[in-house]
mmCIF file of C-alpha atoms in Angstrom:
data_model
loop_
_atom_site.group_PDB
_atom_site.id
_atom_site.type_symbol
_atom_site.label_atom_id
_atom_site.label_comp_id
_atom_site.label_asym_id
_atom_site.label_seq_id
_atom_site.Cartn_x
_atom_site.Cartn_y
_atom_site.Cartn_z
ATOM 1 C CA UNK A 4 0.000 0.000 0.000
ATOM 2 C CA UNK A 5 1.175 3.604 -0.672
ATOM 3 C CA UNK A 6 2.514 5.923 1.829
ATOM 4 C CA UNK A 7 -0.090 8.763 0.277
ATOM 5 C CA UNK A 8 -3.505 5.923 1.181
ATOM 6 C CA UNK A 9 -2.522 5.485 4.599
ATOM 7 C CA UNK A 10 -1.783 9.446 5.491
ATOM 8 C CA UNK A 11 -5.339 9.523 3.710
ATOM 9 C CA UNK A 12 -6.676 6.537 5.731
ATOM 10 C CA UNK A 13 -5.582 7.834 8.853
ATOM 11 C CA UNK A 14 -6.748 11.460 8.048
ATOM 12 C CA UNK A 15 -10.435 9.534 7.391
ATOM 13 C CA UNK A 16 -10.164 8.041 11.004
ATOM 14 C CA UNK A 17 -8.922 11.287 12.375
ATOM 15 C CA UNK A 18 -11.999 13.623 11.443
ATOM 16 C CA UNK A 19 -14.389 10.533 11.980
ATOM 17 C CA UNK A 20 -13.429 10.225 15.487
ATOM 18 C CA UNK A 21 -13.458 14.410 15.907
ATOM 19 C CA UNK A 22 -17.258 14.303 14.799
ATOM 20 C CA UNK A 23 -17.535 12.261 17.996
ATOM 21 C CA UNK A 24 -15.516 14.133 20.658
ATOM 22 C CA UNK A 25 -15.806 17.713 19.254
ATOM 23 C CA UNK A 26 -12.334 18.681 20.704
ATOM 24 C CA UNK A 27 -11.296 20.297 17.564
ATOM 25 C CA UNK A 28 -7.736 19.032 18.110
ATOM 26 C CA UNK A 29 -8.323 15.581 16.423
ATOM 27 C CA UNK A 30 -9.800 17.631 13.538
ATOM 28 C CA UNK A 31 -6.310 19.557 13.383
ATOM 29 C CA UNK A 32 -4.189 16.224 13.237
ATOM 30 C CA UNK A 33 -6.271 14.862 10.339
ATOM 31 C CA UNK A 34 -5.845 18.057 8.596
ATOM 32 C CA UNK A 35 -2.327 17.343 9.292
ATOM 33 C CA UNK A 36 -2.855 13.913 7.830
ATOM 34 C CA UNK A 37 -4.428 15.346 4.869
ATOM 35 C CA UNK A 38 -1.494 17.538 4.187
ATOM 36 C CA UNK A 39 0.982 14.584 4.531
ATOM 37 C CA UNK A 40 -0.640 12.964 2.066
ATOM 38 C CA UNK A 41 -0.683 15.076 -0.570
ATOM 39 C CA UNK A 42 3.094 15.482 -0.036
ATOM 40 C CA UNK A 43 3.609 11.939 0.175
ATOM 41 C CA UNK A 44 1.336 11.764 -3.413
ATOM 42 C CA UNK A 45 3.712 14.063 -4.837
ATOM 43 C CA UNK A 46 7.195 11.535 -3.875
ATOM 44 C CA UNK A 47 8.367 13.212 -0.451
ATOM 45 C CA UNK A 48 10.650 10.374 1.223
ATOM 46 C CA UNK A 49 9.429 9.064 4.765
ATOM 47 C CA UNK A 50 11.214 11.470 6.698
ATOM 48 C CA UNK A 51 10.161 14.525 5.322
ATOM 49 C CA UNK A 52 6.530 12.959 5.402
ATOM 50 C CA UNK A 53 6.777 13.123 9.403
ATOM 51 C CA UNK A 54 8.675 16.130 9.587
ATOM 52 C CA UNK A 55 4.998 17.881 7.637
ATOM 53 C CA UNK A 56 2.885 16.080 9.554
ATOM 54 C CA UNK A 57 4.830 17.614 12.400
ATOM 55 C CA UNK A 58 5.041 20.580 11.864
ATOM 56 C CA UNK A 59 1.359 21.256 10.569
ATOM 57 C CA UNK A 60 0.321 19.488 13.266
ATOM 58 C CA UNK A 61 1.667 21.633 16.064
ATOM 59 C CA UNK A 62 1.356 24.679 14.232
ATOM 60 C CA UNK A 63 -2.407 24.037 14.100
ATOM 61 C CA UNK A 64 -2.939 22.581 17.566
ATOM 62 C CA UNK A 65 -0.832 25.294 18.918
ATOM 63 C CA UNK A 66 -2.684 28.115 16.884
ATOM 64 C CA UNK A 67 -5.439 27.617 14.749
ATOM 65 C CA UNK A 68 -7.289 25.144 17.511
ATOM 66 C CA UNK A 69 -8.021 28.059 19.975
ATOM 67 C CA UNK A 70 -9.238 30.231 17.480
ATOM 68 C CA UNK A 71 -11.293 27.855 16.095
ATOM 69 C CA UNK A 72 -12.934 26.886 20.036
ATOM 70 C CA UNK A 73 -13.413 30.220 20.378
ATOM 71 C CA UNK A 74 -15.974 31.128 17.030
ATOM 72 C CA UNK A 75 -17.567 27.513 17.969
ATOM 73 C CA UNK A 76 -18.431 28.453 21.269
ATOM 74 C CA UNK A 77 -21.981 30.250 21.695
ATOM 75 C CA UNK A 78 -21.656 33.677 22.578
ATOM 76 C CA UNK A 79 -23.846 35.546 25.468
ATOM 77 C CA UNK A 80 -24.515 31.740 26.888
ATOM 78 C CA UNK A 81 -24.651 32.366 30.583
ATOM 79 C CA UNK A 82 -24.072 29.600 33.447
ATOM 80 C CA UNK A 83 -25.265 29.010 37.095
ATOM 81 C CA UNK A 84 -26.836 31.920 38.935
ATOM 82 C CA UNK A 85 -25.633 34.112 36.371
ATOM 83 C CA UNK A 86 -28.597 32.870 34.563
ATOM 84 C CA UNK A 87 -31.178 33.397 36.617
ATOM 85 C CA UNK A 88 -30.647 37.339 36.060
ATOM 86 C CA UNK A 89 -33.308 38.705 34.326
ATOM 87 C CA UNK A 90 -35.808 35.869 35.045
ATOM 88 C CA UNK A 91 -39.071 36.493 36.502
ATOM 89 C CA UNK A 92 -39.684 35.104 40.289
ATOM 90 C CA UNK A 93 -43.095 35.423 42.280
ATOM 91 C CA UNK A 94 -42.897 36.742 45.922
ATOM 92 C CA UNK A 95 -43.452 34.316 48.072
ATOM 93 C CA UNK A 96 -43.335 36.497 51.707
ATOM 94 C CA UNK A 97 -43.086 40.168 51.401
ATOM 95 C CA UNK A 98 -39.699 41.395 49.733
ATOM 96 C CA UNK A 99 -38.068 44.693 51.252
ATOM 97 C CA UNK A 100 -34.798 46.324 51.476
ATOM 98 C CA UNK A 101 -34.023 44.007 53.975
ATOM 99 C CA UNK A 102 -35.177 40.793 53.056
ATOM 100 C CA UNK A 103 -37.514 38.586 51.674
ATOM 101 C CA UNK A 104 -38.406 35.095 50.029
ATOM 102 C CA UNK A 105 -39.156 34.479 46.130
ATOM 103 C CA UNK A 106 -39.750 31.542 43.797
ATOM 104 C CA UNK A 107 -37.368 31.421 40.611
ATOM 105 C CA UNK A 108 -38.145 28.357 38.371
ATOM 106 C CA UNK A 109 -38.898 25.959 41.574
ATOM 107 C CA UNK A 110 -36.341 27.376 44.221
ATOM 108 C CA UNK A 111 -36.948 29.413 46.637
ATOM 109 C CA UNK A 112 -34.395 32.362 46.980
ATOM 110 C CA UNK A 113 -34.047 34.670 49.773
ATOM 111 C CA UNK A 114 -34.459 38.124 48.161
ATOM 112 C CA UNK A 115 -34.335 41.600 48.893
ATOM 113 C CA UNK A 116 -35.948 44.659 46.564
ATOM 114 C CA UNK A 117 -33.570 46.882 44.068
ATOM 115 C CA UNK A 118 -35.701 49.845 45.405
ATOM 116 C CA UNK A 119 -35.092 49.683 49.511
ATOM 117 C CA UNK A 120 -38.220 51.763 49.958
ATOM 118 C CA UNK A 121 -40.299 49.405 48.016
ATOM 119 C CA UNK A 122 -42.580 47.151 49.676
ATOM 120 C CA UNK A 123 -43.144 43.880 47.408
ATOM 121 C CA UNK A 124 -46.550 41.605 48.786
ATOM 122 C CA UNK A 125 -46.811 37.912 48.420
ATOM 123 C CA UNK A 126 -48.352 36.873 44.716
ATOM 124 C CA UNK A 127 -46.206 40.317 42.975
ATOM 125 C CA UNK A 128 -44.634 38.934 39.820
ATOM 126 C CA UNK A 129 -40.903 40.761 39.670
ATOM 127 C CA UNK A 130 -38.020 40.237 37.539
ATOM 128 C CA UNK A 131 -34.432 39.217 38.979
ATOM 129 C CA UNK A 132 -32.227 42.311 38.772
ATOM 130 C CA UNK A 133 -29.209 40.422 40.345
ATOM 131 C CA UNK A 134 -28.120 37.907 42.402
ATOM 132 C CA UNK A 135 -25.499 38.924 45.760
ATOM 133 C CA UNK A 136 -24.475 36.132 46.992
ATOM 134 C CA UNK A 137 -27.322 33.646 47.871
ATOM 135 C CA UNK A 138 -29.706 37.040 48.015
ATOM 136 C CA UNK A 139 -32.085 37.416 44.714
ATOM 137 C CA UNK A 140 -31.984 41.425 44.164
ATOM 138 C CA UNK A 141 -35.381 41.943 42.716
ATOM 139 C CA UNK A 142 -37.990 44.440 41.090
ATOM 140 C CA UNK A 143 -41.669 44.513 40.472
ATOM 141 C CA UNK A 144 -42.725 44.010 36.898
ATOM 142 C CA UNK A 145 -44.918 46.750 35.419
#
């Protein structure tokens, strides 16, 4: 078998098994693959043939890979409490400056109101301004 089929056999296995793990980097090394191949097509001896698959390899690990991560991953996504800002909650005992208790999504959240002179009563629908801490920072809706 030719040197150029199996750089293009292991460049198939390579991208195959980055459509499972989604790490990018296995993408990069059968890029790499690719590469070789069409070097070793063109009559490159052994030696050189690694030396490509080398050096495009850690030059696209290295620097194309993060890059690439980056524009794949979704932008404005937002994790943990984090998310829960902007959400609407339901007052479950009377919110003040002080203190308070609200429902987000199922959980109850201690909670205090944005406006310390407001006076929130059980039922008010408000909308999560922040979280501090464990404390739900909250306003009513209008």
């Amino acid at each position: 078998m030719d040197l150029w089929a199996i750089w293009l056999v292991a460049a198939a296995v390579l991208i195959a098994a980055e459509t499972v793990t989604l790490t990018v980097a296995l993408g990069m090394l059968g890029g790499a693959a690719l590469v070789t191949a069409a070097v070793a097509a063109a009559g490159v001896p052994l030696p050189f043939q690694l030396l490509v698959f080398t050096v495009v390899a850690v030059v696209s690990v290295v620097f194309v890979r993060p890059r690439v991560r980056r524009a794949l991953r979704p932008q404005g996504e937002r994790f943990g409490v984090d998310a829960l800002v902007g959400r609407t909650a339901h007052v479950v005992a009377e919110v003040t400056g002080t203190g308070g208790r609200v429902r987000i999504g199922g959980e109850e959240w201690t909670a205090r109101a944005y406006d310390e002179t407001l006076v929130i009563p059980p039922g008010t629908a408000v909308d999560v301004m922040e979280i501090s801490g464990a404390t739900a920072v909250v306003y009513p809706r209008e």
